[in-house]
Amino acid sequence: MKQSKYFLKTSKTFSEEDKIVSSKLLKQAGFIQESVAGRYYFLPIGHKVQQKIMSVIKEEMDAVGAQEMIVPTLHPLELWKETNRTHTTGFELTKVKDRRGSEFALGGTAEEMFVDLVRKYQLSYKDLPFQLYQFSNKFRDELRARGGLLRVREFIMKDAYSFHRNEEDFKLMYEQMKKTYSRIFERMGVQTIAVEADNGYIGGEYSHEFIVESEIGESRYFVSEDGAYAANEDVAKFKRNPANANEEQKSFEIIEQPMWVETMDDNVKHYKKDGGNFLKNVVYKNSRTGEIIIAVVTGDLEVNKTKLENVLKAVGQLVHAEDADLTALGTKSGYVHCWGHKGARYIGDIVLKDARNLIGGQKEEKTDSINVNYGRDFTCEMLADITMAKPGDLSEVGSALQEGRGIEVGNTFQLGFHYTNLMKGANYRDEDGVEKPYYMGCYGIGVGRTMAALVEKFNDEKGIIWPKVIAPFDAHLILLGNITPDLKNAAEGLYTSLRSKGIDVLYDDRDGLSAGEKFSDADLIGIPVRIVISAKTLAGGKYEVKLRNEKDANLVTEEELLKLIQK
């Protein structure tokens, strides 16, 4: 492709709002351009990179027997109603009506569509297992788009769905897909870590996120020092350190307490004890039902809202209670009780069952309670794991947890019977002649998010450094200096020769630009091999070649050049 004819517009400036390297560089280098918040044009060179990423994914998916297809973009809304997901997705569905009044949702994920497809056929156990996948636009009306391609409202995803007889059969494919995903990203030059994750609105019982380590990533996770355990913060399990666990229970008392003691920091200062000795309440409201939830924990722990939502089967529904909600309970901030507020549901963390002689729980203006013990002095509707792990906590197998942060580029989900039990007729006929629901799995990769993650990993102060397998071109040929007929003919000849050998070349034939301007563009765009033709190189019968990830250039013959590019 000749650069003078290519729709490739680089820029030396960038928006101050672009704090993330990948967003800044992809825009400056002409790969993407924002349409409106959360929606992007992928310009010709950006589209090429997307196609390269999709090609790697497709090759690996096809290699394990997955079959590519496509489903409609508009999903009949009755399918989402059938699975009760019209209000439980964690994002707002974008809904439309056609001229006949039929309601549709722009697909944010496609579990219902694939189940609906499969149930249209009378399949038997002999047809199982199989896996179908697609590359398609997804639409998620996110509250706040941010981070360039990392949090958007429209994007291309590779989503796959597998159908099985039972869990044993599913687990074989699940492990195969985890290995396939690792291989996909390794081919693109990055290592991923697979961490246990929350299934959220997708459903099912367990899942894994594939994370590329990055300080700007939104995924916070924990890995045990021995490497035996890795989990997202929303599911990370850890051993509690309950206060006074070996003490005998003391007598419950109401004591006087200074009026200035209101916060947890005040308690620690006044009693000269660490936070684990105190009861703490965090109040939520279910945004759909209006129900008030009081999460009871100790002062050294933080409530994990995702864990709490999963316990309550209220994914995406909890919000922090406001002052008006506390007033309706007959209390205010800092004075919420661990028991006794009528109409509220109390959910406690598992630390309560082993902690002894805690302080707090019945805070009034001048008094509070001490020697409070769960089971004797108060109870909750249930105790569950509802708190956040922190660095240094012990994993359940005993090794200390270390915090990590990264970009989620893929995920795998166990769905089990979640959808096939909800959607009527999603059954196959087993060998005993009985109709049974399919056991399912789901597997996704965000193409644009992967692109951004790779730029975050592969860049320098000059621009992007694309890994060869997904680079938009194999080589960047640059014509420099006073462009004489002989020089132009030599450049055109090399361009033609390289293309005839299957090498994809971006040929910078632009006239009137300085060497500095052309080199600056080349470094920004990040193609792996830069080839320079000038009067000086032409006189020596060689070409100046520089790899994007190296500092020095070398003079090589055409034969040496071909070997270098192919290598």
Coordinates of C-alpha atoms in Angstrom, one line a residue, residues 20-557:
I20 CA -3.9 5.8 28.9
V21 CA -1.0 5.1 26.6
S22 CA -2.8 2.8 24.3
S23 CA -5.7 5.2 23.7
K24 CA -3.2 8.1 23.0
L25 CA -1.0 6.1 20.7
L26 CA -3.7 4.4 18.7
K27 CA -5.4 7.7 18.0
Q28 CA -2.1 9.6 17.2
A29 CA -0.9 6.8 14.9
G30 CA -4.2 6.8 12.9
F31 CA -5.5 3.3 14.0
I32 CA -8.7 4.5 15.6
Q33 CA -10.9 7.7 15.9
E34 CA -13.6 8.3 18.4
S35 CA -17.1 8.7 17.0
V36 CA -19.0 9.5 20.2
A37 CA -18.1 8.4 23.8
G38 CA -17.4 4.7 23.9
R39 CA -17.8 4.1 20.1
Y40 CA -14.8 4.1 17.7
Y41 CA -14.0 4.1 14.0
F42 CA -11.4 1.5 13.2
L43 CA -9.5 3.1 10.4
P44 CA -7.9 1.0 7.6
I45 CA -4.7 0.4 9.5
G46 CA -6.5 -0.3 12.7
H47 CA -8.9 -2.6 10.9
K48 CA -5.9 -4.6 9.6
V49 CA -4.7 -5.1 13.1
Q50 CA -8.1 -6.3 14.3
Q51 CA -8.2 -8.7 11.4
K52 CA -4.8 -10.1 12.3
I53 CA -5.9 -10.6 15.9
M54 CA -9.1 -12.3 14.7
S55 CA -7.1 -14.5 12.4
V56 CA -5.0 -15.8 15.3
I57 CA -8.1 -16.5 17.3
K58 CA -9.8 -18.2 14.4
E59 CA -6.9 -20.5 13.7
E60 CA -6.7 -21.7 17.3
M61 CA -10.5 -22.1 17.6
D62 CA -10.7 -24.0 14.4
A63 CA -7.8 -26.2 15.5
V64 CA -9.8 -27.5 18.5
G65 CA -12.9 -28.2 16.4
A66 CA -15.0 -25.0 17.1
Q67 CA -17.2 -23.9 14.2
E68 CA -17.7 -20.3 13.2
M69 CA -21.1 -18.8 12.4
I70 CA -23.0 -15.6 13.0
V71 CA -26.2 -14.7 14.8
P72 CA -28.4 -11.6 14.2
T73 CA -27.4 -8.4 15.8
L74 CA -31.0 -7.7 17.0
H75 CA -32.0 -10.3 19.6
P76 CA -35.8 -10.8 20.2
L77 CA -36.4 -9.3 23.6
E78 CA -38.6 -12.2 24.6
L79 CA -35.5 -14.4 24.7
W80 CA -33.9 -12.2 27.3
K81 CA -37.2 -12.1 29.2
E82 CA -37.3 -15.9 29.1
T83 CA -34.0 -16.0 31.1
N84 CA -35.0 -13.0 33.3
R85 CA -32.0 -11.0 32.1
T86 CA -33.7 -7.8 30.9
H87 CA -32.8 -6.1 34.2
T88 CA -29.9 -8.2 35.5
T89 CA -27.0 -7.8 33.0
G90 CA -24.9 -5.2 34.9
F91 CA -25.3 -2.9 32.0
E92 CA -28.3 -1.4 30.3
L93 CA -29.7 -3.2 27.3
T94 CA -30.2 -1.0 24.2
K95 CA -33.7 -1.8 23.0
V96 CA -35.4 -1.0 19.7
K97 CA -38.8 -1.7 18.1
D98 CA -39.4 -2.5 14.4
R99 CA -42.3 -1.2 12.4
R100 CA -44.5 -4.1 13.6
G101 CA -43.9 -3.2 17.2
S102 CA -41.7 -6.2 17.9
E103 CA -39.1 -5.5 20.6
F104 CA -35.4 -6.3 20.2
A105 CA -32.2 -5.9 22.2
L106 CA -28.9 -5.0 20.6
G107 CA -26.8 -8.0 21.5
G108 CA -24.5 -7.4 24.5
T109 CA -23.8 -11.2 24.8
A110 CA -25.5 -14.1 23.0
E111 CA -26.2 -17.0 25.3
E112 CA -30.0 -16.8 24.6
M113 CA -29.5 -16.6 20.8
F114 CA -27.3 -19.7 20.7
V115 CA -29.6 -21.7 23.0
D116 CA -32.6 -20.7 20.9
L117 CA -30.8 -21.8 17.7
V118 CA -29.8 -25.2 19.1
R119 CA -33.3 -25.9 20.6
K120 CA -34.8 -25.5 17.1
Y121 CA -33.2 -28.9 16.2
Q122 CA -34.0 -32.4 17.5
L123 CA -30.5 -33.3 18.6
S124 CA -29.4 -36.5 20.3
Y125 CA -26.5 -37.5 22.5
K126 CA -24.7 -38.6 19.3
D127 CA -24.5 -34.9 18.2
L128 CA -22.7 -33.9 21.4
P129 CA -20.4 -32.2 22.2
F130 CA -20.0 -29.3 19.8
Q131 CA -18.9 -25.7 20.0
L132 CA -20.1 -22.7 18.0
Y133 CA -18.4 -19.3 17.8
Q134 CA -18.7 -16.0 16.1
F135 CA -17.0 -12.6 15.8
S136 CA -19.7 -10.0 16.2
N137 CA -20.4 -6.5 17.4
K138 CA -21.6 -6.2 21.0
F139 CA -23.5 -3.3 22.5
R140 CA -23.4 -2.4 26.1
D141 CA -24.8 0.8 27.4
E142 CA -22.1 1.3 30.0
L143 CA -22.6 4.1 32.5
R144 CA -19.2 5.5 31.8
A145 CA -17.0 4.7 28.8
R146 CA -13.3 5.2 29.6
G147 CA -9.8 4.1 28.8
G148 CA -10.0 4.2 25.0
L149 CA -10.7 0.7 23.9
L150 CA -10.7 -0.7 27.4
R151 CA -14.3 0.3 28.4
V152 CA -16.5 0.9 25.4
R153 CA -20.2 0.7 24.4
E154 CA -19.7 -1.1 21.1
F155 CA -17.0 -3.6 20.3
I156 CA -16.2 -6.8 18.5
M157 CA -16.1 -10.0 20.6
K158 CA -15.3 -13.5 19.8
D159 CA -17.9 -15.4 21.8
A160 CA -18.2 -19.2 21.8
Y161 CA -20.8 -21.6 23.3
S162 CA -20.3 -25.3 23.9
F163 CA -23.1 -27.9 24.4
H164 CA -22.6 -31.1 26.3
R165 CA -24.3 -34.1 27.8
N166 CA -23.0 -33.6 31.4
E167 CA -20.4 -31.8 33.5
E168 CA -17.8 -34.5 33.0
D169 CA -17.9 -34.0 29.3
F170 CA -17.9 -30.2 29.7
K171 CA -14.8 -30.1 32.0
L172 CA -12.7 -31.8 29.3
M173 CA -13.6 -28.9 26.8
Y174 CA -13.2 -26.3 29.5
E175 CA -9.6 -27.3 30.3
Q176 CA -8.9 -27.5 26.5
M177 CA -10.3 -23.9 26.0
K178 CA -8.1 -22.6 28.9
K179 CA -5.1 -24.0 27.2
T180 CA -6.3 -22.6 23.8
Y181 CA -6.7 -19.2 25.2
S182 CA -3.2 -19.2 26.7
R183 CA -1.8 -20.2 23.3
I184 CA -3.8 -17.5 21.5
F185 CA -2.2 -14.7 23.6
E186 CA 1.2 -16.3 23.6
R187 CA 1.2 -16.2 19.8
M188 CA 0.5 -12.5 20.1
G189 CA 3.5 -12.1 22.3
V190 CA 2.0 -11.8 25.8
Q191 CA 1.7 -14.0 28.8
T192 CA -1.7 -14.2 30.5
I193 CA -2.6 -15.3 34.0
A194 CA -5.9 -17.2 34.4
V195 CA -7.6 -16.2 37.6
E196 CA -10.8 -17.4 39.1
A197 CA -13.6 -14.9 38.5
D198 CA -17.2 -13.9 39.1
N199 CA -19.7 -15.2 36.6
G200 CA -21.9 -12.1 37.3
Y201 CA -24.8 -11.6 34.9
I202 CA -23.6 -14.4 32.6
G203 CA -24.7 -17.1 35.1
G204 CA -23.2 -20.4 36.1
E205 CA -21.0 -21.4 39.0
Y206 CA -17.4 -20.6 38.0
S207 CA -15.3 -18.9 35.5
H208 CA -11.8 -17.6 34.7
E209 CA -10.5 -14.3 33.4
F210 CA -7.3 -14.2 31.3
I211 CA -5.3 -11.2 32.5
V212 CA -2.4 -9.3 30.9
E213 CA -0.5 -7.6 33.7
S214 CA -0.8 -3.9 33.5
E215 CA -0.9 -1.1 36.1
I216 CA -3.7 0.6 34.2
G217 CA -5.9 -2.5 34.1
E218 CA -9.3 -2.5 35.8
S219 CA -9.0 -6.1 37.0
R220 CA -7.5 -6.4 40.5
Y221 CA -6.6 -10.0 41.5
F222 CA -4.7 -11.9 44.0
V223 CA -2.1 -14.7 43.5
S224 CA -0.7 -16.8 46.3
E225 CA 3.1 -16.7 46.8
D226 CA 3.3 -20.4 45.9
G227 CA 1.3 -19.8 42.7
A228 CA -1.3 -22.4 43.6
Y229 CA -4.1 -20.0 43.7
A230 CA -5.2 -17.0 41.6
A231 CA -8.5 -15.2 41.8
N232 CA -10.1 -11.9 41.0
E233 CA -10.8 -9.7 44.0
D234 CA -14.5 -10.3 43.6
V235 CA -14.2 -14.0 44.4
A236 CA -10.8 -14.3 46.2
K237 CA -11.1 -16.5 49.2
F238 CA -8.9 -16.0 52.3
K239 CA -8.4 -17.1 55.8
R240 CA -9.9 -14.7 58.4
N241 CA -8.0 -13.6 61.5
P242 CA -10.8 -13.3 64.0
A243 CA -10.1 -11.1 67.0
N244 CA -9.8 -12.8 70.5
A245 CA -10.7 -16.2 69.0
N246 CA -9.2 -18.0 72.0
E247 CA -10.9 -16.0 74.7
E248 CA -13.9 -17.1 76.7
Q249 CA -17.0 -15.1 76.1
K250 CA -17.4 -12.2 78.5
S251 CA -20.6 -10.6 79.8
F252 CA -22.3 -8.3 77.4
E253 CA -22.3 -4.7 78.6
I254 CA -23.5 -1.2 77.6
I255 CA -20.9 1.3 78.5
E256 CA -20.5 5.0 78.3
Q257 CA -18.5 6.3 75.3
P258 CA -17.4 9.8 74.4
M259 CA -19.7 11.5 71.8
W260 CA -16.7 12.1 69.4
V261 CA -16.3 8.4 68.9
E262 CA -18.2 7.8 65.6
T263 CA -15.9 6.4 62.9
M264 CA -13.8 3.3 62.9
D265 CA -10.7 5.4 63.2
D266 CA -12.2 7.0 66.3
N267 CA -12.8 3.6 67.8
V268 CA -9.3 2.5 67.2
K269 CA -7.9 5.7 68.7
H270 CA -10.2 5.6 71.8
Y271 CA -10.0 1.9 72.7
K272 CA -6.4 1.5 71.4
K273 CA -7.3 -1.8 69.7
D274 CA -7.0 -2.7 66.0
G275 CA -10.0 -2.7 63.7
G276 CA -10.6 -6.4 64.0
N277 CA -12.0 -5.9 67.5
F278 CA -14.9 -3.8 66.4
L279 CA -18.2 -4.5 64.6
K280 CA -18.9 -2.5 61.5
N281 CA -22.1 -2.1 59.4
V282 CA -22.3 -1.2 55.8
V283 CA -25.8 -0.4 54.5
Y284 CA -27.0 -1.1 51.0
K285 CA -30.3 -0.8 49.2
N286 CA -31.6 -3.0 46.4
S287 CA -32.2 -0.6 43.5
R288 CA -35.0 -2.8 42.1
T289 CA -36.9 -3.9 45.2
G290 CA -36.0 -1.1 47.7
E291 CA -35.0 -3.7 50.3
I292 CA -32.4 -2.5 52.8
I293 CA -29.4 -4.8 53.4
I294 CA -27.1 -4.3 56.4
A295 CA -23.7 -6.1 56.0
V296 CA -22.1 -6.8 59.3
V297 CA -18.3 -7.3 59.4
T298 CA -15.4 -6.5 61.6
G299 CA -13.5 -3.2 61.4
D300 CA -10.5 -4.6 59.7
L301 CA -12.5 -5.9 56.7
E302 CA -14.1 -4.2 53.7
V303 CA -17.4 -5.4 52.3
N304 CA -17.1 -6.8 48.7
K305 CA -20.3 -5.7 47.0
T306 CA -20.0 -8.4 44.3
K307 CA -19.8 -11.2 46.8
L308 CA -22.7 -9.8 48.7
E309 CA -24.8 -9.5 45.6
N310 CA -24.0 -13.1 44.7
V311 CA -25.1 -14.2 48.2
L312 CA -28.4 -12.4 47.8
K313 CA -28.8 -13.4 44.1
A314 CA -29.0 -9.7 43.3
V315 CA -26.3 -9.2 40.6
G316 CA -25.9 -5.6 39.8
Q317 CA -28.7 -4.4 42.0
L318 CA -27.1 -3.1 45.2
V319 CA -26.3 0.6 45.8
H320 CA -25.1 2.3 48.9
A321 CA -28.0 3.5 51.1
E322 CA -28.5 7.2 51.3
D323 CA -29.3 9.4 54.3
A324 CA -33.0 9.2 53.6
D325 CA -32.8 5.4 53.8
L326 CA -31.1 5.5 57.1
T327 CA -33.6 8.0 58.4
A328 CA -36.4 5.6 57.4
L329 CA -34.6 2.9 59.5
G330 CA -34.6 5.3 62.5
T331 CA -30.9 5.9 62.5
K332 CA -28.1 7.8 60.8
S333 CA -24.6 7.3 59.5
G334 CA -22.3 6.1 62.3
Y335 CA -25.2 4.8 64.4
V336 CA -26.5 1.8 62.5
H337 CA -27.0 -1.2 64.8
C338 CA -25.9 -4.8 64.2
W339 CA -29.4 -5.9 65.1
G340 CA -32.9 -4.6 65.6
H341 CA -33.6 -2.3 62.6
K342 CA -37.0 -3.6 61.5
G343 CA -37.4 -4.3 57.8
A344 CA -33.7 -4.6 57.1
R345 CA -32.0 -7.9 56.2
Y346 CA -28.8 -8.6 58.1
I347 CA -26.0 -10.5 56.3
G348 CA -22.8 -11.2 58.2
D349 CA -19.3 -12.2 57.2
I350 CA -18.0 -15.6 58.3
V351 CA -15.4 -13.9 60.6
L352 CA -18.3 -13.3 63.1
K353 CA -18.6 -17.0 64.0
D354 CA -15.1 -17.2 65.5
A355 CA -14.5 -13.6 66.7
R356 CA -15.0 -13.0 70.5
N357 CA -15.9 -10.1 72.7
L358 CA -16.3 -7.5 70.0
I359 CA -17.0 -3.8 70.6
G360 CA -19.9 -2.0 68.9
G361 CA -23.2 -3.0 67.5
Q362 CA -25.6 -0.8 69.5
K363 CA -24.1 2.7 69.1
E364 CA -26.0 5.6 70.7
E365 CA -25.0 9.2 71.4
K366 CA -23.2 8.5 74.6
T367 CA -23.0 4.7 74.8
D368 CA -22.1 1.5 72.9
S369 CA -21.9 -2.2 73.7
I370 CA -18.8 -4.3 74.5
N371 CA -18.2 -8.0 74.7
V372 CA -20.6 -8.6 71.9
N373 CA -20.6 -12.2 70.6
Y374 CA -22.3 -13.6 67.5
G375 CA -24.9 -16.3 68.3
R376 CA -25.4 -15.2 71.9
D377 CA -26.1 -11.5 71.6
F378 CA -27.2 -11.2 68.0
T379 CA -27.6 -13.2 64.8
C380 CA -27.8 -12.5 61.1
E381 CA -30.0 -14.0 58.4
M382 CA -26.9 -15.8 57.3
L383 CA -23.1 -15.7 57.5
A384 CA -21.2 -15.8 54.2
D385 CA -17.9 -14.7 52.6
I386 CA -18.8 -11.1 51.8
T387 CA -15.5 -9.3 52.4
M388 CA -12.5 -8.3 50.3
A389 CA -9.1 -10.0 50.5
K390 CA -6.1 -7.8 50.9
P391 CA -2.3 -8.3 50.3
G392 CA -0.8 -10.5 53.0
D393 CA -3.9 -12.4 53.8
L394 CA -3.4 -16.1 53.7
S395 CA -5.1 -18.1 50.9
E396 CA -7.1 -21.1 52.0
V397 CA -4.1 -23.3 51.2
G398 CA -1.9 -21.3 53.5
S399 CA 0.3 -19.2 51.2
A400 CA 0.2 -15.4 51.5
L401 CA -1.7 -13.5 48.8
Q402 CA 0.0 -10.9 46.6
E403 CA -2.0 -8.2 44.7
G404 CA -1.9 -7.9 41.0
R405 CA -3.6 -5.6 38.4
G406 CA -4.2 -6.2 34.7
I407 CA -6.3 -6.0 31.6
E408 CA -8.9 -8.7 31.1
V409 CA -8.6 -9.9 27.5
G410 CA -10.6 -13.1 27.7
N411 CA -12.8 -15.2 29.8
T412 CA -14.2 -18.7 30.1
F413 CA -17.5 -19.6 31.9
Q414 CA -19.1 -22.7 33.2
L415 CA -22.8 -22.1 32.5
G416 CA -24.1 -25.6 33.4
F417 CA -27.9 -25.8 33.1
H418 CA -28.4 -22.1 33.8
Y419 CA -29.9 -21.2 30.4
T420 CA -31.2 -24.6 29.3
N421 CA -33.3 -24.9 32.5
L422 CA -34.7 -21.4 31.9
M423 CA -35.4 -21.8 28.1
K424 CA -38.2 -24.3 27.4
G425 CA -37.2 -27.1 25.0
A426 CA -33.4 -26.7 25.3
N427 CA -33.0 -30.4 25.5
Y428 CA -31.3 -33.3 23.7
R429 CA -32.4 -36.9 23.6
D430 CA -30.1 -39.2 25.6
E431 CA -29.3 -42.8 24.8
D432 CA -32.0 -43.9 27.3
G433 CA -34.6 -42.0 25.2
V434 CA -35.1 -39.3 27.9
E435 CA -34.9 -35.6 27.0
K436 CA -32.3 -33.8 29.1
P437 CA -31.1 -30.2 29.2
Y438 CA -27.8 -29.3 27.6
Y439 CA -24.9 -28.6 29.9
M440 CA -23.1 -25.5 28.6
G441 CA -19.9 -23.5 28.5
C442 CA -19.2 -20.0 27.2
Y443 CA -15.8 -18.5 26.1
G444 CA -15.1 -14.8 25.1
I445 CA -12.3 -12.6 23.8
G446 CA -12.5 -8.9 23.3
V447 CA -10.7 -8.0 20.1
G448 CA -10.4 -4.3 20.7
R449 CA -9.5 -4.8 24.3
T450 CA -6.8 -7.2 23.2
M451 CA -5.5 -4.7 20.8
A452 CA -5.2 -2.0 23.5
A453 CA -3.6 -4.5 25.9
L454 CA -0.9 -5.2 23.3
V455 CA -0.1 -1.5 22.8
E456 CA 0.1 -1.1 26.6
K457 CA 2.8 -3.9 26.6
F458 CA 4.6 -3.0 23.4
N459 CA 5.5 0.7 23.1
D460 CA 8.3 3.2 23.8
E461 CA 8.6 7.0 23.9
K462 CA 8.4 7.1 20.1
G463 CA 5.2 5.0 19.6
I464 CA 3.9 1.5 19.1
I465 CA 6.0 -1.6 18.6
W466 CA 3.8 -4.2 17.1
P467 CA 4.5 -7.9 17.5
K468 CA 5.0 -9.4 14.0
V469 CA 2.1 -11.7 14.1
I470 CA -0.5 -8.9 14.4
A471 CA 1.5 -6.0 12.9
P472 CA -0.6 -4.2 10.2
F473 CA 2.3 -4.6 7.7
D474 CA 5.4 -6.7 7.5
A475 CA 7.6 -3.9 6.5
H476 CA 7.6 -0.1 6.2
L477 CA 9.5 1.1 3.0
I478 CA 10.6 4.7 3.2
L479 CA 11.7 6.8 0.3
L480 CA 14.0 9.7 1.4
G481 CA 15.6 12.8 -0.1
N482 CA 15.4 14.4 -3.5
I483 CA 13.2 11.9 -5.3
T484 CA 14.9 11.4 -8.7
P485 CA 13.6 9.1 -11.4
D486 CA 16.3 6.6 -10.6
L487 CA 15.6 6.7 -6.9
K488 CA 11.9 6.4 -7.4
N489 CA 12.3 3.5 -9.9
A490 CA 14.5 1.6 -7.4
A491 CA 12.0 2.1 -4.6
E492 CA 9.1 1.0 -6.8
G493 CA 11.1 -2.0 -7.9
L494 CA 11.8 -3.1 -4.4
Y495 CA 8.1 -2.5 -3.4
T496 CA 6.9 -4.7 -6.3
S497 CA 9.5 -7.3 -5.6
L498 CA 8.6 -7.6 -1.9
R499 CA 4.9 -7.8 -2.6
S500 CA 5.4 -10.5 -5.2
K501 CA 7.0 -12.6 -2.5
G502 CA 4.0 -12.2 -0.2
I503 CA 5.4 -9.5 2.0
D504 CA 2.8 -6.9 3.0
V505 CA 4.5 -3.4 2.6
L506 CA 3.5 0.1 3.6
Y507 CA 5.4 2.2 1.1
D508 CA 6.0 5.8 2.2
D509 CA 6.2 7.5 -1.2
R510 CA 5.0 10.9 0.1
D511 CA 6.8 13.8 -1.4
G512 CA 7.8 17.0 0.4
L513 CA 8.3 15.5 3.8
S514 CA 11.7 15.5 5.7
A515 CA 13.4 12.4 6.9
G516 CA 12.6 13.3 10.4
E517 CA 8.9 13.6 9.7
K518 CA 8.8 10.2 7.9
F519 CA 10.9 8.5 10.6
S520 CA 8.7 10.0 13.3
D521 CA 5.6 8.6 11.6
A522 CA 7.2 5.2 11.1
D523 CA 8.2 4.9 14.8
L524 CA 4.7 6.0 15.9
I525 CA 2.9 3.5 13.7
G526 CA 5.3 0.7 14.8
I527 CA 5.7 -1.7 11.9
P528 CA 8.4 -4.3 12.8
V529 CA 10.8 -3.6 9.9
R530 CA 11.8 -0.2 8.5
I531 CA 13.5 -0.1 5.1
V532 CA 15.1 3.1 3.8
I533 CA 16.0 3.9 0.2
S534 CA 17.9 7.1 -0.5
A535 CA 20.6 8.3 -2.9
K536 CA 23.2 7.2 -0.4
T537 CA 21.9 3.6 -0.1
L538 CA 21.2 3.4 -3.8
A539 CA 24.8 4.3 -4.6
G540 CA 26.0 1.4 -2.4
G541 CA 23.6 -1.1 -3.9
K542 CA 22.1 -1.9 -0.4
Y543 CA 19.2 -1.0 1.7
E544 CA 19.2 0.6 5.2
V545 CA 17.2 -1.7 7.5
K546 CA 16.2 -1.1 11.1
L547 CA 14.0 -3.2 13.4
R548 CA 11.4 -1.2 15.3
N549 CA 12.5 -2.7 18.6
E550 CA 16.2 -2.0 18.0
K551 CA 18.3 1.2 18.0
D552 CA 20.8 0.6 15.2
A553 CA 20.2 0.3 11.4
N554 CA 22.2 -1.9 9.1
L555 CA 22.9 -2.0 5.4
V556 CA 21.8 -5.2 3.7
T557 CA 21.4 -6.7 0.3

